[in-house]
Coordinates of C-alpha atoms in Angstrom, one line a residue:
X22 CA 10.4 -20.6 14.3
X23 CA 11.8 -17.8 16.2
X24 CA 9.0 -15.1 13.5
X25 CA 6.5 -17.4 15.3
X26 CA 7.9 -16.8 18.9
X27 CA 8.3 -13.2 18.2
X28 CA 5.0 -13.2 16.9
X29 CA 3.1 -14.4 19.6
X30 CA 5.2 -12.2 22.1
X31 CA 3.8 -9.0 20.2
X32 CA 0.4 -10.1 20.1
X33 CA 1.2 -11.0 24.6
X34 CA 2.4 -7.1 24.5
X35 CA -0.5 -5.8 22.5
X36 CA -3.1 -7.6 25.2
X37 CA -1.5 -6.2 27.8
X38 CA -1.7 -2.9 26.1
X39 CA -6.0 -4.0 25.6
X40 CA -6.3 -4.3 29.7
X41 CA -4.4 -1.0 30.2
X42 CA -6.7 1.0 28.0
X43 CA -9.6 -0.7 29.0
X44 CA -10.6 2.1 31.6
X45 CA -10.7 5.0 28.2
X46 CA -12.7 7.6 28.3
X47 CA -16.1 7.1 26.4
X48 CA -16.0 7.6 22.8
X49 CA -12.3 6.0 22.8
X50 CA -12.3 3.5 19.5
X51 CA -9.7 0.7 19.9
X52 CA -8.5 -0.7 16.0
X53 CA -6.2 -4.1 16.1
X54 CA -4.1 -3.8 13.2
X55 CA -2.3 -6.3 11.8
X56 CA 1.1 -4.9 11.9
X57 CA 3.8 -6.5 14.1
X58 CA 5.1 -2.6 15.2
X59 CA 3.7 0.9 15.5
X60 CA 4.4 2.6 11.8
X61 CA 6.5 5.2 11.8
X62 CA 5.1 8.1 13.4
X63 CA 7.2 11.0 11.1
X64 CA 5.6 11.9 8.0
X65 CA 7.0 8.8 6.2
X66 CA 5.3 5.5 7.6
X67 CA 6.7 2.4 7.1
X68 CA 5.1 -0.8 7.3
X69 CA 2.9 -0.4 3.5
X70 CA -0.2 1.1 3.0
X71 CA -1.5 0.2 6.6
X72 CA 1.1 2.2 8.2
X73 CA 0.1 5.3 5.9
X74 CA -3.2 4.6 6.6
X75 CA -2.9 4.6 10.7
X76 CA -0.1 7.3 11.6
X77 CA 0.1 8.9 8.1
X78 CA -3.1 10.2 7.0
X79 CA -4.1 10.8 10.7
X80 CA -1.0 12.9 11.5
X81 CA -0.6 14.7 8.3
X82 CA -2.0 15.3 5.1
X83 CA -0.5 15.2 1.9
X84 CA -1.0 18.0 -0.9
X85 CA -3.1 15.8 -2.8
X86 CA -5.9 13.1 -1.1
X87 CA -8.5 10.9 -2.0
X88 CA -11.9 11.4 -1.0
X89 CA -13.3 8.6 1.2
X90 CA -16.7 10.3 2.3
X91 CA -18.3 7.3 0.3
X92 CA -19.1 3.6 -0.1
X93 CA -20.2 3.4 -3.6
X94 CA -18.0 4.7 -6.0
X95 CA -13.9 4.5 -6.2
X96 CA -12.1 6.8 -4.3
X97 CA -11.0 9.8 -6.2
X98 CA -8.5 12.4 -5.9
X99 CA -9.4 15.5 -4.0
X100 CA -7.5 19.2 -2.5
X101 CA -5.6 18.6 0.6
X102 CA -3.2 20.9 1.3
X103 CA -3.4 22.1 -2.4
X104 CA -6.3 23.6 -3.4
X105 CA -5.4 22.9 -7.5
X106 CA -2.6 22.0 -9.9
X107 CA -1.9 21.9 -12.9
X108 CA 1.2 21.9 -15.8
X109 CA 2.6 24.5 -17.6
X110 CA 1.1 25.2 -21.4
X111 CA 4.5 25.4 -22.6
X112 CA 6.0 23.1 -20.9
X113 CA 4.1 19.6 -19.6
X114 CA 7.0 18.6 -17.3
X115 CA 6.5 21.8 -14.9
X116 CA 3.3 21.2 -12.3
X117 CA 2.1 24.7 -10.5
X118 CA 0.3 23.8 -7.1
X119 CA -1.6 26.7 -5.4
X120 CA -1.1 26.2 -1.3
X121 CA -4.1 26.3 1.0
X122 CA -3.6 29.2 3.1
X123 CA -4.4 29.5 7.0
X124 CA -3.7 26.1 7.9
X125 CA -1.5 25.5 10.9
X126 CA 0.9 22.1 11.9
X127 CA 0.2 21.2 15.7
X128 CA 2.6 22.8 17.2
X129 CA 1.3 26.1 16.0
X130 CA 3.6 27.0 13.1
X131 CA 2.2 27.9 9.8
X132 CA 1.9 25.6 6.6
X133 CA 3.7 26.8 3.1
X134 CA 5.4 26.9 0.5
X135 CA 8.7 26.7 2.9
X136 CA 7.1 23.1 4.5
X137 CA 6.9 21.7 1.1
X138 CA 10.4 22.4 -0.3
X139 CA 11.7 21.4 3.9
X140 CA 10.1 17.8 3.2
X141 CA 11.2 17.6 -0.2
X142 CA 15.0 18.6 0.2
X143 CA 14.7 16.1 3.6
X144 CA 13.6 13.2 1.4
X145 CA 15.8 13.7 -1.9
X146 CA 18.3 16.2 -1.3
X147 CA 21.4 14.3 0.5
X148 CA 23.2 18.1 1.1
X149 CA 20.5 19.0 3.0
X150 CA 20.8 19.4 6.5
X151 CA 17.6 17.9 7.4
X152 CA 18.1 14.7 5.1
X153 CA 16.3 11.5 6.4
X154 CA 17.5 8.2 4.9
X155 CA 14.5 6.9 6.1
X156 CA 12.3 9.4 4.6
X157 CA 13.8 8.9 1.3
X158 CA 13.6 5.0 1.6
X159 CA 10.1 4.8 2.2
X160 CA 9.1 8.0 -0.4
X161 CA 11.1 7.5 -3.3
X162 CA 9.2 4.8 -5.1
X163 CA 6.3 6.2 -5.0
X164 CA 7.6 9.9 -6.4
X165 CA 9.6 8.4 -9.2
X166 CA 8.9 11.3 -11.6
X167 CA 9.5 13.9 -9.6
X168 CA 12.7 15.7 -10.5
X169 CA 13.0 19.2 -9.3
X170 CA 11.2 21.3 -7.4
X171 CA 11.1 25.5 -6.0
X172 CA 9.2 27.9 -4.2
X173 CA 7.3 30.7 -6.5
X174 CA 5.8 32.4 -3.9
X175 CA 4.5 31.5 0.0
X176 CA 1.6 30.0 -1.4
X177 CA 3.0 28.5 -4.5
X178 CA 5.3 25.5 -5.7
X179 CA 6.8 24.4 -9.0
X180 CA 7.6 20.9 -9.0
X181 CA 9.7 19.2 -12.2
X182 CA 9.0 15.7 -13.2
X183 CA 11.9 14.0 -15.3
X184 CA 9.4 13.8 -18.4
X185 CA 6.0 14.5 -19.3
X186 CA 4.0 12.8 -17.1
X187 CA -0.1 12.8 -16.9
X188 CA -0.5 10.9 -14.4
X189 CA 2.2 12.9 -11.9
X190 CA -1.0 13.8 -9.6
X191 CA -1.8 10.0 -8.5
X192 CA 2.2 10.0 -7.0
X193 CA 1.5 12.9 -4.9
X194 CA -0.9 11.5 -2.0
X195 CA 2.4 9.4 -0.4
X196 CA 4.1 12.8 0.3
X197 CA 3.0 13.7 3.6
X198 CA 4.3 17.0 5.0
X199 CA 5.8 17.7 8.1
X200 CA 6.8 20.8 10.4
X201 CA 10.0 22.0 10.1
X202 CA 9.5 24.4 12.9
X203 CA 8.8 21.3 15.5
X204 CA 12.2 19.7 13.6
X205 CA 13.7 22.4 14.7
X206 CA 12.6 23.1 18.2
X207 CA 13.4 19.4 18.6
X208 CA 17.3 20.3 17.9
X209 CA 16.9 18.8 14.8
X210 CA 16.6 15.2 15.4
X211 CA 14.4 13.1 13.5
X212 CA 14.4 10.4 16.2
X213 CA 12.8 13.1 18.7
X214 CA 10.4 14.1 15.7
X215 CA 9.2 10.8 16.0
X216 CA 8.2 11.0 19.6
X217 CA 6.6 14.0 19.0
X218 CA 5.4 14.6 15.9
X219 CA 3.9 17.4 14.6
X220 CA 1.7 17.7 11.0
X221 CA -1.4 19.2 9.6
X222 CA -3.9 16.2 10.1
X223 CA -6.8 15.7 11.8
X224 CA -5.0 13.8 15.1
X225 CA -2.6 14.5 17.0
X226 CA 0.0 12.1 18.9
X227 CA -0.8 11.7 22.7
X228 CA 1.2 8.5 23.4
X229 CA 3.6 6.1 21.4
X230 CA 4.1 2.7 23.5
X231 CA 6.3 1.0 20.6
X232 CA 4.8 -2.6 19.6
X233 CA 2.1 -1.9 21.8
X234 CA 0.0 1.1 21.2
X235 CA -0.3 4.2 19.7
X236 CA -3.0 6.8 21.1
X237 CA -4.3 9.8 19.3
X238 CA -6.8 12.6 20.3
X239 CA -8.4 14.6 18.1
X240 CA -7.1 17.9 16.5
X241 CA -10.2 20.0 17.0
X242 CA -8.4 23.3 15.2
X243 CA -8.2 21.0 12.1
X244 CA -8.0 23.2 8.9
X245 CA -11.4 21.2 6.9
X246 CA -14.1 21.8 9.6
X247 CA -16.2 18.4 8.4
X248 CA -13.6 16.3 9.1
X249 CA -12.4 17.4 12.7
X250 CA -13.0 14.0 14.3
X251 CA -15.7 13.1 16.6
X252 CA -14.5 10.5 19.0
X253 CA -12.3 11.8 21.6
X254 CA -9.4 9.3 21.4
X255 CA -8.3 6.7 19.4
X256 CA -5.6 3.8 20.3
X257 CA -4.0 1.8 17.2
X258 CA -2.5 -1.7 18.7
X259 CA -0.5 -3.7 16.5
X260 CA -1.9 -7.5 16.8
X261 CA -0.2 -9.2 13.9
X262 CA -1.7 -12.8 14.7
X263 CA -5.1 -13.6 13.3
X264 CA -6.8 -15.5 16.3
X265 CA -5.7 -12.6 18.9
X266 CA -7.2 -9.6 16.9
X267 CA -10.6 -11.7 16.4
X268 CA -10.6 -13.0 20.2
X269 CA -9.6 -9.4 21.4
X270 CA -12.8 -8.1 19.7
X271 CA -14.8 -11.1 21.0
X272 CA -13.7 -10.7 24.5
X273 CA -14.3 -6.3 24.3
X274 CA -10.4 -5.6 24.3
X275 CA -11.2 -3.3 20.9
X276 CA -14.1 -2.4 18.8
X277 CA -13.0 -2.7 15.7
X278 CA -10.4 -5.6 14.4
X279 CA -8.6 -5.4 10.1
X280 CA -8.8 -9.4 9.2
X281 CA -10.8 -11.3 11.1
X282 CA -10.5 -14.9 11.0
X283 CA -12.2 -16.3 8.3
X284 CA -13.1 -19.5 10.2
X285 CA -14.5 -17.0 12.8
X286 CA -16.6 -15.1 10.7
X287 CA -19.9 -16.7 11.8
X288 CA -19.4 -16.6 15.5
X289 CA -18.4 -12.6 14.8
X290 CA -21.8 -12.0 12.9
X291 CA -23.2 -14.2 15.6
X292 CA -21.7 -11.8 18.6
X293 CA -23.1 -9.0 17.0
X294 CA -20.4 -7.7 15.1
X295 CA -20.2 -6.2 11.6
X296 CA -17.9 -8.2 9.0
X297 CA -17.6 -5.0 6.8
X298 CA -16.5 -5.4 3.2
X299 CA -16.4 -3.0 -0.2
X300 CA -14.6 -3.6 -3.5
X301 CA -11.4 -2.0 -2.5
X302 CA -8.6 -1.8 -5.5
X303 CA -6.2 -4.3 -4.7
X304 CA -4.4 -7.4 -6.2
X305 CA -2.8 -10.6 -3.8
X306 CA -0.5 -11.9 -6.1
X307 CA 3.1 -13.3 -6.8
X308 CA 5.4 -11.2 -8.3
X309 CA 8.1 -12.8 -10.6
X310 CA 11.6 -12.7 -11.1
X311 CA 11.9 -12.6 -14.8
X312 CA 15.9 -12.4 -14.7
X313 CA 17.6 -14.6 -17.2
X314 CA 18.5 -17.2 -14.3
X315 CA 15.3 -17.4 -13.4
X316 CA 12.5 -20.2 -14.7
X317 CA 10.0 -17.5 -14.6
X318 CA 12.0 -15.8 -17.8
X319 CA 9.8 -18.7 -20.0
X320 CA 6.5 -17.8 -20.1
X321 CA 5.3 -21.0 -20.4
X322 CA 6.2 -21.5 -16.9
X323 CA 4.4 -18.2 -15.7
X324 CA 1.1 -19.2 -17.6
X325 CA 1.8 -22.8 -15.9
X326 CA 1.8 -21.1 -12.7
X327 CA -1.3 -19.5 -13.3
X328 CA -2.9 -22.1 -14.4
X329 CA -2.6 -24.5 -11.3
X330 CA -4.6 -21.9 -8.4
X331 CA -8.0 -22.9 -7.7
X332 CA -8.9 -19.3 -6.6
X333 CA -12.6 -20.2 -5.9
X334 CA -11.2 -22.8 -4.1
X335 CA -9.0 -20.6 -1.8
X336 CA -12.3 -18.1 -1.4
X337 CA -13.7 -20.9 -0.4
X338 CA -11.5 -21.3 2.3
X339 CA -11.1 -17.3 3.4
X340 CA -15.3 -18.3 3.9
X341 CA -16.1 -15.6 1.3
X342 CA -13.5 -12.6 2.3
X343 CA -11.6 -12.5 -0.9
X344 CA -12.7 -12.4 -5.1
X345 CA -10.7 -14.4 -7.6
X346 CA -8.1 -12.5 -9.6
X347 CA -7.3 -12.5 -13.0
X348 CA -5.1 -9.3 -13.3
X349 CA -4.1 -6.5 -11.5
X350 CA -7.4 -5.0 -12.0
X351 CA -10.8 -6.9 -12.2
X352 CA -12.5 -7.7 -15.4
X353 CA -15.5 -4.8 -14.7
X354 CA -12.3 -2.4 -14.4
X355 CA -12.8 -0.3 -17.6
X356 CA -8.7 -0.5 -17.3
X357 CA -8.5 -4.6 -17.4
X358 CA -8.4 -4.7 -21.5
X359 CA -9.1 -8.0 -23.3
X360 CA -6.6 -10.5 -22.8
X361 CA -6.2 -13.7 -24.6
X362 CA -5.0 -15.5 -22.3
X363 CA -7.3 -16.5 -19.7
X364 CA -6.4 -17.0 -16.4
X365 CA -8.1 -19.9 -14.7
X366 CA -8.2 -23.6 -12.6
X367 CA -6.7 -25.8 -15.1
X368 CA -4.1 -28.2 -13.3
X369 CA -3.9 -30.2 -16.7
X370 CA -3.0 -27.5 -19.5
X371 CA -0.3 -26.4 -16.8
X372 CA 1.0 -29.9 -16.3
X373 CA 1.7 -29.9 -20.3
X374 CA 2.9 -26.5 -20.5
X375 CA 5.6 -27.2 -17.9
X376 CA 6.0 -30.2 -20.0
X377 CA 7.1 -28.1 -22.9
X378 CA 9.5 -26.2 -20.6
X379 CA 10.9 -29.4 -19.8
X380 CA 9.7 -30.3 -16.2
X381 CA 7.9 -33.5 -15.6
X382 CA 8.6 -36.1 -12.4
X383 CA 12.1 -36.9 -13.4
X384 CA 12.9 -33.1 -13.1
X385 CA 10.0 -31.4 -11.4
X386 CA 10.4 -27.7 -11.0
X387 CA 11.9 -26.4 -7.7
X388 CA 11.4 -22.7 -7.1
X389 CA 11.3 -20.4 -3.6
X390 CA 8.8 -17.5 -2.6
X391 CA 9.7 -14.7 -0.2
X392 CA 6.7 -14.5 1.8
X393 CA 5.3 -12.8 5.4
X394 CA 3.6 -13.8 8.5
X395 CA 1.3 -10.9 8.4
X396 CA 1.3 -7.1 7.4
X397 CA -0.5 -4.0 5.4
X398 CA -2.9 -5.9 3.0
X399 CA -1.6 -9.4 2.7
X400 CA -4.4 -10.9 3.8
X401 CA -3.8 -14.5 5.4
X402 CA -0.4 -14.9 3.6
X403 CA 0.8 -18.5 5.6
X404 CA -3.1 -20.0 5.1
X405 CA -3.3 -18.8 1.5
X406 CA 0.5 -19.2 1.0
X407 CA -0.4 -22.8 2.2
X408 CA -3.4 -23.2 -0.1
X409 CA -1.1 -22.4 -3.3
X410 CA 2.3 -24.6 -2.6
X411 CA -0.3 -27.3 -2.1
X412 CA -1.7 -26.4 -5.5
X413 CA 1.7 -26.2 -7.0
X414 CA 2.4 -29.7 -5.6
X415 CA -0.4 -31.2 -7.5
X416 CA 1.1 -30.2 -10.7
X417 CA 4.8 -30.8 -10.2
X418 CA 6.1 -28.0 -8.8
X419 CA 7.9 -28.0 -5.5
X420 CA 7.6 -25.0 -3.8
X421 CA 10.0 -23.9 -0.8
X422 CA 8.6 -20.8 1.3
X423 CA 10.6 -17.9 3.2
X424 CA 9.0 -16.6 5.8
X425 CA 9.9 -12.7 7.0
X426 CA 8.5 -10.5 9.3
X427 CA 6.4 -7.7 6.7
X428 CA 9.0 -4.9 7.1
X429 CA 11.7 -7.0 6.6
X430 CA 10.1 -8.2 3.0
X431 CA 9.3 -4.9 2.0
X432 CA 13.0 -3.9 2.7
X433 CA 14.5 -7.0 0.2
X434 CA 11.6 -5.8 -2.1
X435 CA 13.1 -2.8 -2.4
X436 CA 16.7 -4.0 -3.1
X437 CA 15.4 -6.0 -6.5
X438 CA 15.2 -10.1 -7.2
X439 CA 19.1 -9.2 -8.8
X440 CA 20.3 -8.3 -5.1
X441 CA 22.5 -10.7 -3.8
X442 CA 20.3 -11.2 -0.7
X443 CA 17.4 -12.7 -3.4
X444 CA 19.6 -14.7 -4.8
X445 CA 17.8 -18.3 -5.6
X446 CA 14.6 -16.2 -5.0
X447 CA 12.5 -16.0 -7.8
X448 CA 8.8 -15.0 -6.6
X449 CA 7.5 -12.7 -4.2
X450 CA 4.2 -12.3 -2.5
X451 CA 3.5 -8.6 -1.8
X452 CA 0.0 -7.3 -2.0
X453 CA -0.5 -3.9 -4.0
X454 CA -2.9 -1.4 -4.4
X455 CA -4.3 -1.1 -7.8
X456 CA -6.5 2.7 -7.1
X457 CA -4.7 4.5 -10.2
X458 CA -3.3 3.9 -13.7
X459 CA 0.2 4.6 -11.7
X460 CA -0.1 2.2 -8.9
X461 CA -2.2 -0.7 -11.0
X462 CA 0.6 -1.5 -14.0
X463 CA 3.3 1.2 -14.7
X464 CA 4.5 0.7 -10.8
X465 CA 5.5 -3.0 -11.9
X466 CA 6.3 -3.0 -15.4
X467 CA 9.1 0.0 -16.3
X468 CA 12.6 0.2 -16.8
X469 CA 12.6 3.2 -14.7
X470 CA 10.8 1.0 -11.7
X471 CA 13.5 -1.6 -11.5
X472 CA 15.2 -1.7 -8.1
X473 CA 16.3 0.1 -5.7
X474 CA 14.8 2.7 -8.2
X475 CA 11.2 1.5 -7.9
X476 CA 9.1 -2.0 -7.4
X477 CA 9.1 -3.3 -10.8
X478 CA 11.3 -6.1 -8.6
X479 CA 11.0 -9.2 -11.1
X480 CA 12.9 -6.6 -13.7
X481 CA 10.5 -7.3 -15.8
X482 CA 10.8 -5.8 -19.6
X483 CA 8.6 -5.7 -22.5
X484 CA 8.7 -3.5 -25.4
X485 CA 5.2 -3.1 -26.1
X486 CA 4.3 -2.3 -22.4
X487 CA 7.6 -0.1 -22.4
X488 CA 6.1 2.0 -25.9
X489 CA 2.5 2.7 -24.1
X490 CA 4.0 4.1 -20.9
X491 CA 5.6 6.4 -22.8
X492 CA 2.4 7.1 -24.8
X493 CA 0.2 7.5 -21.7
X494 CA 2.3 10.1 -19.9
X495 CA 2.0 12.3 -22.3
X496 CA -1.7 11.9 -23.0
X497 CA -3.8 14.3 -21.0
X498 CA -6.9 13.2 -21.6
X499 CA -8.5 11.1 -19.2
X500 CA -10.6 8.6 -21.4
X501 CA -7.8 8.3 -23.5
X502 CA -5.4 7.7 -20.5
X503 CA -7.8 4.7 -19.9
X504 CA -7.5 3.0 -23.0
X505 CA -4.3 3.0 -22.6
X506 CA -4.0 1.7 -19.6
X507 CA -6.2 -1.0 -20.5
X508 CA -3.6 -2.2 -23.7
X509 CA -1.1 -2.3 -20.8
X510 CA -2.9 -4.4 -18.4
X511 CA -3.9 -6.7 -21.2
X512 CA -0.4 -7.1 -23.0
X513 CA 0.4 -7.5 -19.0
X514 CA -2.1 -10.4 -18.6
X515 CA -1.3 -12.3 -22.0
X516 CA 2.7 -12.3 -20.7
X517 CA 1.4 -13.7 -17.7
X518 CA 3.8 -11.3 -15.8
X519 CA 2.6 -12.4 -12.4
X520 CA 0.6 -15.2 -10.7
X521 CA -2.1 -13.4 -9.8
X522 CA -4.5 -15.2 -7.1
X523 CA -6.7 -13.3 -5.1
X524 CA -8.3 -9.4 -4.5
X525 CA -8.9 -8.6 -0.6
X526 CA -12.4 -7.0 0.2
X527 CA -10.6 -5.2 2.9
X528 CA -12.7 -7.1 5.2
X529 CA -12.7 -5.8 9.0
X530 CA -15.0 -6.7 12.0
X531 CA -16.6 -4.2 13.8
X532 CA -18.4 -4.3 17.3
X533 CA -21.9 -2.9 17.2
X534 CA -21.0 0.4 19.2
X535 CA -18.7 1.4 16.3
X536 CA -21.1 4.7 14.4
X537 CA -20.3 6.0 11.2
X538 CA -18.2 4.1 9.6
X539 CA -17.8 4.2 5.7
X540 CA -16.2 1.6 4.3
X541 CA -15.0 3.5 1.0
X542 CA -13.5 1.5 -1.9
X543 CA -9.9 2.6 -1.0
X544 CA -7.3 0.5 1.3
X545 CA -7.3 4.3 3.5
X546 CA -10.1 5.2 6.4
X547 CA -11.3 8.3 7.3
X548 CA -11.6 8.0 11.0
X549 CA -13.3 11.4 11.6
X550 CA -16.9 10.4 11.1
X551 CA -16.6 7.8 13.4
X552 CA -17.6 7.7 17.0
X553 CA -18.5 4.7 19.6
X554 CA -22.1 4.4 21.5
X555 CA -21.8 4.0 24.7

């Protein structure tokens, strides 16, 4: 009850917010995201991959990016701030990367080799001076290699990974660097960093109204020339309930809203607006606690599970914004393998394999989900969280949800289901990105990822999936890497490891002003070819 009040007292701040920008200059694009808060405005967002995507990659850029220039085809690595990198001959756990030179932070202070170690020592290095907790809580699990790192020269980094590791690159696009030279003219305080903040990326900060509104204008000395944006301002307003983002775009309040109601997708089309959708690499599932307490350590219980969610059902209901899942990765991904066991709609094989475990009416199973009201891709997590305990119900299973606000479940997330805080918690429903070999099964499914090391948070262990991670770090070459990655997923899929249920289309409405918008197959935006007609 009181999420709900807060809730709705956001969503009153963020309209007021809508009526005092309503006077922008022309060319001013207004985004309702779904977040509850402004992310983290220092270099390390909070708040998941929506926060990195709205004051991360717009304040700062990372050594290593992904091209989002088009529609049709995944998003791929590209140079950011490194023009190329690559490991040692001799020695696979050493990566060289070569420093784009010329490339200044906002507040005028040049970009090198002395930035990059700064930023690393502030998020790993607890003798440091500059060391951020924070930093380190929201970097960490996705640099889990990374071991050691120096400079070489002003224009050139060594960085050490624990192990030979291939697939080192796809880790590096979460480490977004920061100035130490504003750090420093800000006496060192990482609290005044974050009210002016100062990186390398194509906006800069002009106002931070927290929970109501972030607004940043374009950095027109931006180091790529293509990418120095067009619009002259753009305000990010945190609207975490579903019906005030889709009625703010409806009544003009912003042009552009992430989620849109489903049931309001025909009145949006209707109105004009764009309902823009693209195959973006992401899974909705539940992750399970595998622990030996937990029902979820039989796997006849997890195929049960999986075997009870009418997923065209549920799309059904999301009127269309949302595929079926049945893995991490869809069946057309050339990493999703050939499982045996099939994921599908069938209430009655999962009544009898709960029978087997020994559920049935005179013991049903009872089991609790951590869940959240809203946040960075989960969709419509009470409707759809809804949609599944009703599912569950048909077949037996009782199932009791916890509600938290999305930072909060990211921060027991982190902690592992063996924290005492989880304790009597045995699934939780966090949304993931699935764009790399990294992020779409090792992230989950490792020794090394168990918490507060990593996410694999159901400590989940398998010594078949455990041999091929080793195997694929040290393979180099990329079709290779694939097949690997695809016995992973598979041997994943046939231990029915998760429940898997839905993948987003990272479905947005747009009003008919917004221009140039590219809706690439990534959960990040480029917001520089964008502009609004008047």
């Amino acid at each position: 009850m009181n999420i709900r009040i807060c809730t709705k007292l956001m969503a009153g701040l963020a309209i007021a917010a809508l009526t005092a920008t309503s006077s922008l200059a022309q060319g001013t694009l207004r985004v309702a995201m779904t977040l509850a808060d402004i992310p983290l405005t220092d270099g390390a967002p909070d708040q998941g991959t929506e926060g990195v995507r709205f004051s991360g990659y717009t304040l700062y850029d990372p050594l290593i990016s992904y091209d989002l220039s088009r529609s049709d085809t995944a998003a791929k690595l590209r140079p950011a701030l490194a023009t190329e990198w690559h490991p040692l001959d001799d020695d696979k756990t050493k990566w060289v990367f070569k420093l784009r030179q010329g490339v200044k932070f906002h507040d005028g202070s040049d970009f090198n080799a002395d930035a990059v170690i700064f930023n690393l020592d502030r998020a790993f290095n607890k003798e440091f001076p500059a060391y951020d907790a924070s930093f380190e809580r929201q970097l960490k699990i996705y640099l889990p290699s990374l071991k050691s790192w120096r400079k070489i020269d002003d224009y050139t980094v060594e960085l050490t990974t624990k192990g030979p590791d291939s697939l080192f690159p796809y880790q590096m696009p979460r480490l977004l660097i920061a100035s130490p030279a504003q750090y420093e003219k800000l006496g060192k305080n990482w609290d005044a960093f974050r009210e002016h903040p100062s990186g390398t990326g194509p906006w800069k900060m002009a106002e931070l109204v927290p929970r109501q509104r972030l607004e940043l204008l374009p950095n027109k000395e931006y180091w790529d020339p293509a990418r120095v944006p067009k619009l002259d301002r753009l305000v990010l307003l945190p609207i975490p309930e579903v019906s005030a983002r889709t009625a703010a775009l409806l009544s003009g309040r912003v042009d552009w809203a992430e989620s849109p109601s489903p049931d309001t997708v025909e009145k949006l089309k209707g109105a004009g607006m764009t309902i823009s959708t693209n195959a973006i690499p992401h899974v909705w599932p539940y992750t399970l606690s595998e622990l030996p307490d937990s029902p979820f350590a039989d796997i006849r219980v997890r195929k049960a599970l999986n075997l009870a969610i009418d997923r065209e059902g549920l799309v059904k209901v999301l009127n269309g914004l949302a595929v079926p899942a049945v893995g991490n990765v869809s069946p057309q991904s050339p990493w999703f393998g050939q499982p045996s066991f099939k994921v599908r709609y069938d209430p009655d094989e999962a009544r009898k394999l709960l029978a087997e475990a020994g559920y049935g009416p005179g013991k049903p199973l009872k089991i609790k989900a951590m869940i959240s009201t809203s946040g960075s891709g989960q969709m419509y997590p009470l409707l759809m969280n809804e949609f599944v305990q009703e599912n569950l119900r048909e077949i037996g299973v009782e199932l009791e949800l916890e509600v938290f606000e999305w930072e909060a479940l990211r921060g027991r997330r982190r902690v592992g289901a063996q924290a005492p805080e989880n304790k009597g918690i045995t699934m939780l429903n966090n949304s993931y990105s699935t764009n790399d070999p990294y992020v779409a099964v090792l992230r989950y499914l490792t020794p090394e990822e168990i918490p507060p090391k990593g996410s694999n948070w159901g400590s989940i262990r398998d010594e078949e999936i455990e041999r091929l991670a080793k195997e694929i770090r040290s393979e180099f070459d990329p079709k290779k890497q694939d097949e690997l990655v695809a016995k992973i997923h598979q041997r994943h899929v046939d231990m029915a490891n998760f429940v898997w249920v839905v993948h987003d289309v990272g479905s947005r409405a747009l009003s008919p002003k917004v221009k140039g918008h590219v809706h690439a197959q990534s959960w990040f935006v480029d917001f520089s070819p964008i502009s609004i007609q008047p």
